[in-house]
Short mmCIF file of C-alpha atoms in Angstrom, two decimals:
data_model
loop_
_atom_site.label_atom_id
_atom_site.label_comp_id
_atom_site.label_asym_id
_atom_site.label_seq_id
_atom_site.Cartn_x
_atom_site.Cartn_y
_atom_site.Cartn_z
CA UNK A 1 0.00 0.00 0.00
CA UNK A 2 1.58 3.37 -1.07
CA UNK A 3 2.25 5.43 1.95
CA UNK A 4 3.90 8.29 2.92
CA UNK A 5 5.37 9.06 6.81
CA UNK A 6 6.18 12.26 8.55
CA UNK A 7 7.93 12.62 11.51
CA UNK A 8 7.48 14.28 14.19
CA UNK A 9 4.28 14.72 14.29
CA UNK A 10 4.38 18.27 15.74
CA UNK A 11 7.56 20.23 17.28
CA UNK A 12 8.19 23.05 18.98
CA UNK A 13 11.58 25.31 19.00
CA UNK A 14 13.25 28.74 19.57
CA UNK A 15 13.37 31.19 17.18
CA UNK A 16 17.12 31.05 15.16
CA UNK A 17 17.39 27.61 15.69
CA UNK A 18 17.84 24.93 13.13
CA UNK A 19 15.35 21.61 12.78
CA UNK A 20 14.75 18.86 10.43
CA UNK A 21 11.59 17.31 9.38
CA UNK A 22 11.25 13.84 7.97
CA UNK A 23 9.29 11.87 5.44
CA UNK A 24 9.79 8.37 4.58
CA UNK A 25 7.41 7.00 1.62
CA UNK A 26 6.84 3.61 0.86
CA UNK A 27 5.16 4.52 -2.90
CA UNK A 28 5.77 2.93 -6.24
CA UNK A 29 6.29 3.90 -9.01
CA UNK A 30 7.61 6.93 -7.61
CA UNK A 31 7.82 10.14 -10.26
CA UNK A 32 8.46 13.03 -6.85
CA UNK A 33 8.31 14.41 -3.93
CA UNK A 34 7.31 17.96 -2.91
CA UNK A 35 7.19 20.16 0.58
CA UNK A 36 4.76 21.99 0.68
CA UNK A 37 3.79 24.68 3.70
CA UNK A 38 0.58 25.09 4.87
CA UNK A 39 0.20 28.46 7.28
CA UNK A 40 -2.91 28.40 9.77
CA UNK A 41 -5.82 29.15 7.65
CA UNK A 42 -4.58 28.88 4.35
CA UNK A 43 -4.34 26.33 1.72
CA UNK A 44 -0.54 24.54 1.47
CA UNK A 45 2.37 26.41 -0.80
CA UNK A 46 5.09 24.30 -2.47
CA UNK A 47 8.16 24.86 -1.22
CA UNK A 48 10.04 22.56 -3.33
CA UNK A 49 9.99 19.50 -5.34
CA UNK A 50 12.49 16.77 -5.20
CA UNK A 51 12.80 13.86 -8.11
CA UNK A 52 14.54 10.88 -8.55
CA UNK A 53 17.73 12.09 -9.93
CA UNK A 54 18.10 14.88 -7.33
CA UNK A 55 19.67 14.85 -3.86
CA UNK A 56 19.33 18.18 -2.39
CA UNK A 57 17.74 21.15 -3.06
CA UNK A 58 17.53 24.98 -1.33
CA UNK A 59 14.87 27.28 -0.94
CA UNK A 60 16.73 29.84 1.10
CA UNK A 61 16.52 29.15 4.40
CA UNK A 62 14.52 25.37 3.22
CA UNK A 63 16.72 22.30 2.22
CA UNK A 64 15.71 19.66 1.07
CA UNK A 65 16.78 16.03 0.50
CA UNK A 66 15.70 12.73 -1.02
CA UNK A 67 17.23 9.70 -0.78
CA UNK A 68 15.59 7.41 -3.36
CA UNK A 69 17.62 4.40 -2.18
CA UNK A 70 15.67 4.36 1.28
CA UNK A 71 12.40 6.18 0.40
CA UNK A 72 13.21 9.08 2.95
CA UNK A 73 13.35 12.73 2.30
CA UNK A 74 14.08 15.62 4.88
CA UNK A 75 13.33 19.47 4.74
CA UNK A 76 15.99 21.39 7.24
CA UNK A 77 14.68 24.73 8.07
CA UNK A 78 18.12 27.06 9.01
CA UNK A 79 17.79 29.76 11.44
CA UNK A 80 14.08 29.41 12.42
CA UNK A 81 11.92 32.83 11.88
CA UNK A 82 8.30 33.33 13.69
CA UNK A 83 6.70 32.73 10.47
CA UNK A 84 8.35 29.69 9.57
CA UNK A 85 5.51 28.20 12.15
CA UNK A 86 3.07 26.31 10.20
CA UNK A 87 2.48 22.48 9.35
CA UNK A 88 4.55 21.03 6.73
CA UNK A 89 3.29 18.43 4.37
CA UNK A 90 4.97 15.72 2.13
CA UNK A 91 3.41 15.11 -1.08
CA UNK A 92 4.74 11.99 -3.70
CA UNK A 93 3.68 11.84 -6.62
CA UNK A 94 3.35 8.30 -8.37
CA UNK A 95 2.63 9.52 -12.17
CA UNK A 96 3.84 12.04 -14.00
CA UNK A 97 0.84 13.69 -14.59
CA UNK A 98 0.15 14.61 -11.05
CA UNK A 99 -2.77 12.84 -11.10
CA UNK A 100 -2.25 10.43 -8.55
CA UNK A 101 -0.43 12.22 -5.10
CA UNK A 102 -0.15 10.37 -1.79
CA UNK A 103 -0.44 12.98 0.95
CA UNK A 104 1.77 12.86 4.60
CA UNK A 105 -0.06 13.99 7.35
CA UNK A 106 2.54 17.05 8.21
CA UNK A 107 4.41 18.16 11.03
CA UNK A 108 3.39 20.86 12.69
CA UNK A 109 5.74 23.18 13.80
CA UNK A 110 6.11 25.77 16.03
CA UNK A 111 8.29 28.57 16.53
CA UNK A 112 8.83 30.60 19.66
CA UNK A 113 10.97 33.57 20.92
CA UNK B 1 -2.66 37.80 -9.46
CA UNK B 2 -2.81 33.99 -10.25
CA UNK B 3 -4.81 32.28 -7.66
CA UNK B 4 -7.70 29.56 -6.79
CA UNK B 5 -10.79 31.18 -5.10
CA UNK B 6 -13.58 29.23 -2.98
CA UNK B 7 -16.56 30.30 -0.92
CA UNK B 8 -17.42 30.66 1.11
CA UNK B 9 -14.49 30.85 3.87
CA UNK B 10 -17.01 29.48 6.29
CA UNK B 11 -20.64 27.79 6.54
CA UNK B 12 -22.15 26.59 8.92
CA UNK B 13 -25.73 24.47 7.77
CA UNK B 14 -28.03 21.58 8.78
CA UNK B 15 -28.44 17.67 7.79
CA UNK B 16 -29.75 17.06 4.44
CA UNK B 17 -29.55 21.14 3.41
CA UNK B 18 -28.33 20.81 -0.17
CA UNK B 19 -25.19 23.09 -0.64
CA UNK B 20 -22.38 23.88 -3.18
CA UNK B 21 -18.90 25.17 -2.62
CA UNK B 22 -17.80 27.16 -5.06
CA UNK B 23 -13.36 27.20 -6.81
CA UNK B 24 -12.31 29.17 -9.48
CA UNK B 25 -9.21 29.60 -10.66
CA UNK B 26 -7.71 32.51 -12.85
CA UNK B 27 -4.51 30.64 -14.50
CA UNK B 28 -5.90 28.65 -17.33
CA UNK B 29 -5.15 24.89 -15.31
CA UNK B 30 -6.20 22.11 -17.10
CA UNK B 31 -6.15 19.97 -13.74
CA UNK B 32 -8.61 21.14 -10.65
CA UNK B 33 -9.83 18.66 -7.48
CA UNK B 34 -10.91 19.05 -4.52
CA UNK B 35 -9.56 17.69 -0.66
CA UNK B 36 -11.18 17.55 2.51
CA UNK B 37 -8.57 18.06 5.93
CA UNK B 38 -9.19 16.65 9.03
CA UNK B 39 -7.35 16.25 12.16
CA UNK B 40 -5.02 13.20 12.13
CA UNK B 41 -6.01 12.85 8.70
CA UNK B 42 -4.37 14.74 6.65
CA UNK B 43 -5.41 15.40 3.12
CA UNK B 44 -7.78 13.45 1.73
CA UNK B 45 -8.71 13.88 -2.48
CA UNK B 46 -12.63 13.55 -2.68
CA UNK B 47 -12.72 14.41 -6.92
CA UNK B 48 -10.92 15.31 -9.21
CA UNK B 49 -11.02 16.89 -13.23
CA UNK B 50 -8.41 16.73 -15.69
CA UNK B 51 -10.04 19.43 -18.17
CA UNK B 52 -13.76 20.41 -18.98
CA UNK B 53 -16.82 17.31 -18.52
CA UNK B 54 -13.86 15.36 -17.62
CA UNK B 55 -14.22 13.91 -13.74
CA UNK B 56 -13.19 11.21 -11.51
CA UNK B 57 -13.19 9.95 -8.28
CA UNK B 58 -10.74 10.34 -5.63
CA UNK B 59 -10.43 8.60 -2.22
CA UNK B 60 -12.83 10.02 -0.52
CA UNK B 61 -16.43 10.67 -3.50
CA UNK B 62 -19.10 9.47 -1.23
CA UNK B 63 -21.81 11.84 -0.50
CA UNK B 64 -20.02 14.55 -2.83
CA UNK B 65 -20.82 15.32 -6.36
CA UNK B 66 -18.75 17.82 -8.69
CA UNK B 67 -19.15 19.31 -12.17
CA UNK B 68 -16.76 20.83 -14.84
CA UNK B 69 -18.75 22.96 -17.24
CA UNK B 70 -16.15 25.30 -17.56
CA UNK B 71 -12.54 25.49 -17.15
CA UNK B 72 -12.01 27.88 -13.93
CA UNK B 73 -14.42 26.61 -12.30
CA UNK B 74 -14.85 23.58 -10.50
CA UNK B 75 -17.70 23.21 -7.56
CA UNK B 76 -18.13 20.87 -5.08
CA UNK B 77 -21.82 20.16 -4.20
CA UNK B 78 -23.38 18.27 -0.96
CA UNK B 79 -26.83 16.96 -1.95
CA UNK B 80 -27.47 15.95 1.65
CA UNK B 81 -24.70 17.01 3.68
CA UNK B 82 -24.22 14.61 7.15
CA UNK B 83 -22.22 15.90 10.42
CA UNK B 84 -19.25 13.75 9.51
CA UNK B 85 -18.84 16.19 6.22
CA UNK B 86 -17.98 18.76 8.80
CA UNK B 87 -14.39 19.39 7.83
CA UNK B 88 -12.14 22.04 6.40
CA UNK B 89 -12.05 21.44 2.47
CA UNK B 90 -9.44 23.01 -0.06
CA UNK B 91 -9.60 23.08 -3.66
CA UNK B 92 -6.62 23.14 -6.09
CA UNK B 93 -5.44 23.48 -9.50
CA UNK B 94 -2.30 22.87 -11.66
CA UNK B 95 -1.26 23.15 -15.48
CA UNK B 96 -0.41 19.75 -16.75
CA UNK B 97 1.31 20.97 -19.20
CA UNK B 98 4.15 22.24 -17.43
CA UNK B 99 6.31 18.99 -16.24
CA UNK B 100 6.17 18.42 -12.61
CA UNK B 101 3.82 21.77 -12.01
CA UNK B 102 2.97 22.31 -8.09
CA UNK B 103 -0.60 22.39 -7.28
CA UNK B 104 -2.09 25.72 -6.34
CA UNK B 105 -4.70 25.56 -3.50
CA UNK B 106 -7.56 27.75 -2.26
CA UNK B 107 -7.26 29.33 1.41
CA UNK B 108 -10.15 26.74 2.13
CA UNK B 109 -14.07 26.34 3.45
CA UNK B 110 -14.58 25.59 6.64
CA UNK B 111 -18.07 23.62 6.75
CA UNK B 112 -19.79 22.83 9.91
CA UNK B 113 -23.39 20.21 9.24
CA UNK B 114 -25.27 20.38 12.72
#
């Protein structure tokens, strides 16, 4: 059954610090993998996508990685800002055409000063 | 500015009060559907259109109903809406022309069935 795994479920930490988020997918065929950031009360934003051929990828302060080897993927978020709070959802895609996305449930994350 | 509209934001109704949520979208997508939210749950795809009078099913179709008549537009439509259809539901769109395009996504309904 195609699934995909986030970890933790929520988290809390101080503003300028660094955490990681993870998502482990066990989905096949796989085409990608995309963050995307959902702020309280709005619909998610993509943050970025990840395919098979890449490793890592930066958004500014957002990197992410994919290792297709062992189905896992992590966003690190650098220097945490107030507004970085929001849940964080991993999205695979098993087609091309986008058609056919298995959602994570998404950390939730909170920032405080 | 490019972006997927719904409404309402919020709605609050009854058991078995027909009701339609309305999307539209203002970038030409090809691809709209709609997800409900729920707590623990994630995101859950209830339908879905690849381009006009085209529709499917997602995970989630029962007790929804959609129609594509037009391209922007995309509504979601509760002929007899139940308490467990309370829920927070987003709708999205994407280009599938563009390889690998992101979906866009409302800012969401919140609907409440008492």
């Amino acid at each position: 059954k195609n699934q995909v795994e986030q970890s933790p479920q929520s988290l809390i930490i101080l503003e300028g610090k660094n955490c990681t988020l993870q998502c482990n997918y066990t989905v096949s065929p796989f085409s990608n993998l995309r963050w995307y950031k959902q702020d309280t009360g709005r619909g998610p934003v993509s943050l970025t996508i990840m395919t098979f051929s890449e490793n890592t990828k930066s958004n500014g302060r957002y990197t992410a990685t994919l290792d297709a080897d062992t189905k896992q993927s992590s966003l690190h978020i650098t220097a945490s800002q107030l507004s970085d709070s929001a849940s964080y959802i991993c999205v695979v895609s098993v087609n091309q055409a986008g058609t056919a996305l298995i959602f994570g449930k998404g950390t939730t994350l909170s920032v405080s000063s | 500015e490019a972006q997927v509209t719904q409404n309402p934001r919020y709605l609050i109704t009854v058991t078995g009060k027909k009701l339609t949520v309305t999307c539209s979208q203002n970038m030409n997508h090809e691809y709209m559907s709609w997800y409900r939210q729920d707590p623990g749950l994630g995101l859950r795809q209830i339908y879905y259109s690849m381009n006009v009078e085209v529709t499917d099913k997602g995970d989630v179709p029962e007790g929804y109903k959609v129609s594509r008549k037009e391209k922007r537009n995309f509504p979601l439509i509760l002929e007899s809406p139940s308490p467990n259809q309370t829920s927070l539901y987003f709708c999205a769109s994407r280009g599938v022309r563009t390889y690998n395009s992101p979906l866009h996504f409302g800012n969401g309904t919140r609907l409440t069935v008492t």
